Coordinates of C-alpha atoms in Angstrom, one line a residue:
E1 CA 102.0 129.0 118.5
F2 CA 102.7 127.8 114.9
F3 CA 104.9 124.7 114.8
R4 CA 105.1 123.7 111.1
C5 CA 103.2 123.3 107.9
V6 CA 102.5 119.7 106.5
G7 CA 102.2 119.4 102.7
P8 CA 101.4 116.5 100.3
G9 CA 103.5 113.4 100.9
E10 CA 104.2 114.4 104.5
C11 CA 102.5 113.1 107.7
F12 CA 101.8 114.0 111.3
G13 CA 100.6 112.0 114.2
D14 CA 103.3 109.4 113.9
A15 CA 103.7 109.2 117.7
A16 CA 100.3 107.4 117.6
L17 CA 102.1 104.5 115.9
L18 CA 104.2 104.1 119.0
G19 CA 101.1 104.1 121.3
V20 CA 101.5 107.8 122.3
F21 CA 97.9 109.1 122.1
T22 CA 98.4 112.3 124.0
R23 CA 98.9 115.0 121.4
E24 CA 101.5 117.7 121.9
F25 CA 100.2 119.5 118.8
Q26 CA 96.9 120.0 117.0
A27 CA 96.4 120.6 113.3
R28 CA 94.1 122.9 111.3
A29 CA 93.5 122.7 107.6
G30 CA 95.5 125.5 106.0
S31 CA 93.6 124.8 102.7
N32 CA 91.1 122.3 101.6
A33 CA 92.9 119.1 102.3
I34 CA 92.6 115.3 101.8
C35 CA 94.4 113.0 104.2
A36 CA 94.9 109.3 104.1
T37 CA 94.6 108.0 107.7
V38 CA 95.4 104.8 109.4
E39 CA 94.3 104.0 113.0
Y40 CA 96.7 102.6 115.5
E41 CA 95.1 99.2 115.8
A42 CA 95.0 98.7 112.0
F43 CA 98.7 99.7 111.8
E44 CA 99.6 97.4 114.6
E45 CA 97.9 94.5 112.8
V46 CA 99.8 95.2 109.6
N47 CA 103.1 95.7 111.5
R48 CA 102.8 92.4 113.3
S49 CA 101.7 90.3 110.3
K50 CA 104.1 87.9 108.7
G51 CA 101.9 86.5 105.9
R52 CA 101.5 87.8 102.4
T53 CA 98.5 89.6 101.0
R54 CA 97.5 89.6 97.4
G55 CA 95.6 92.2 95.5
S56 CA 96.2 95.3 93.6
L57 CA 96.2 98.6 95.5
D58 CA 98.9 100.2 93.4
Q59 CA 97.8 103.8 93.8
K60 CA 97.7 103.7 97.6
M61 CA 100.9 101.6 97.7
K62 CA 102.8 104.1 95.5
F63 CA 101.6 106.9 97.8
I64 CA 102.7 105.1 101.0
E65 CA 106.1 104.2 99.5
R66 CA 106.8 107.9 99.3
I67 CA 106.2 108.4 103.0
Y68 CA 109.5 108.4 104.9
L69 CA 108.1 106.2 107.7
F70 CA 107.5 103.3 105.2
R71 CA 110.6 103.4 103.1
G72 CA 112.1 99.9 103.0
W73 CA 108.9 98.1 104.0
E74 CA 108.2 94.8 102.3
V75 CA 105.6 94.8 99.5
Y76 CA 103.2 92.7 101.4
R77 CA 103.2 95.1 104.3
L78 CA 102.7 98.1 102.1
C79 CA 99.8 96.3 100.5
R80 CA 98.1 95.5 103.8
L81 CA 98.6 99.0 105.0
A82 CA 97.1 100.4 101.8
F83 CA 94.1 98.1 102.3
V84 CA 93.3 99.6 105.7
L85 CA 93.8 103.2 104.7
S86 CA 90.8 105.5 104.6
E87 CA 90.5 108.9 103.2
R88 CA 89.1 112.0 104.9
T89 CA 88.5 115.5 103.6
F90 CA 89.0 118.7 105.6
A91 CA 87.7 122.1 104.6
L92 CA 89.9 125.2 105.1
G93 CA 90.1 126.1 108.8
C94 CA 88.7 122.8 110.0
K95 CA 90.3 121.6 113.2
I96 CA 91.5 118.1 113.1
E97 CA 91.2 116.3 116.5
T98 CA 92.2 112.7 116.9
R99 CA 94.3 110.6 119.3
D100 CA 95.1 107.4 117.6
E101 CA 95.5 108.1 113.8
L102 CA 98.4 108.8 111.6
F103 CA 97.6 111.4 108.9
M104 CA 99.4 111.3 105.5
L105 CA 98.6 114.3 103.4
R106 CA 97.6 113.5 99.8
R107 CA 96.6 117.0 98.8
G108 CA 96.4 120.5 100.3
R109 CA 98.2 121.8 103.3
L110 CA 97.8 121.4 107.2
N111 CA 99.2 123.7 109.8
V112 CA 100.4 122.0 113.0
M113 CA 100.3 124.1 116.1
A114 CA 100.6 123.9 119.8
P115 CA 97.3 123.1 121.6
G116 CA 95.1 126.2 122.2
A117 CA 96.7 128.1 119.2
K118 CA 94.4 129.8 116.9

C-alpha cells in the first residue's frame, strides 16, 4: 500500500533518531535518487555534543538547514552533522532497507510504502 512520495529536501526514517529501529514502512526509489544519510550513533554523538567544530562544509550545511528537523539548530551542530553525512545513490526501483538511518533526499524521488507492498 502506497503511503507517500518523498522528494528533494524531504526525509524519511526520522523515527530512527528517537531509537525506533523497527520500520513501519519501506521505501523504493521512484527514480534514480541520491540520499544523504546519517546513522543513529553519529546523530546521537552530534546531538549530545556541546563543543564547537570548525571547518567549512557549506554545501552540506545549507542542505541540512532546509530540512525541517534541523531548523533552529546551532551552527556548530549543523557543521558536525554535515561532517558525518554520507551519500548513497539508489537506482530506479531499488529497495531501500535499513534500520538505523535517517535519509534526506538530495535528488530524485522515493516512494514510501507499507511493508510487503510492491
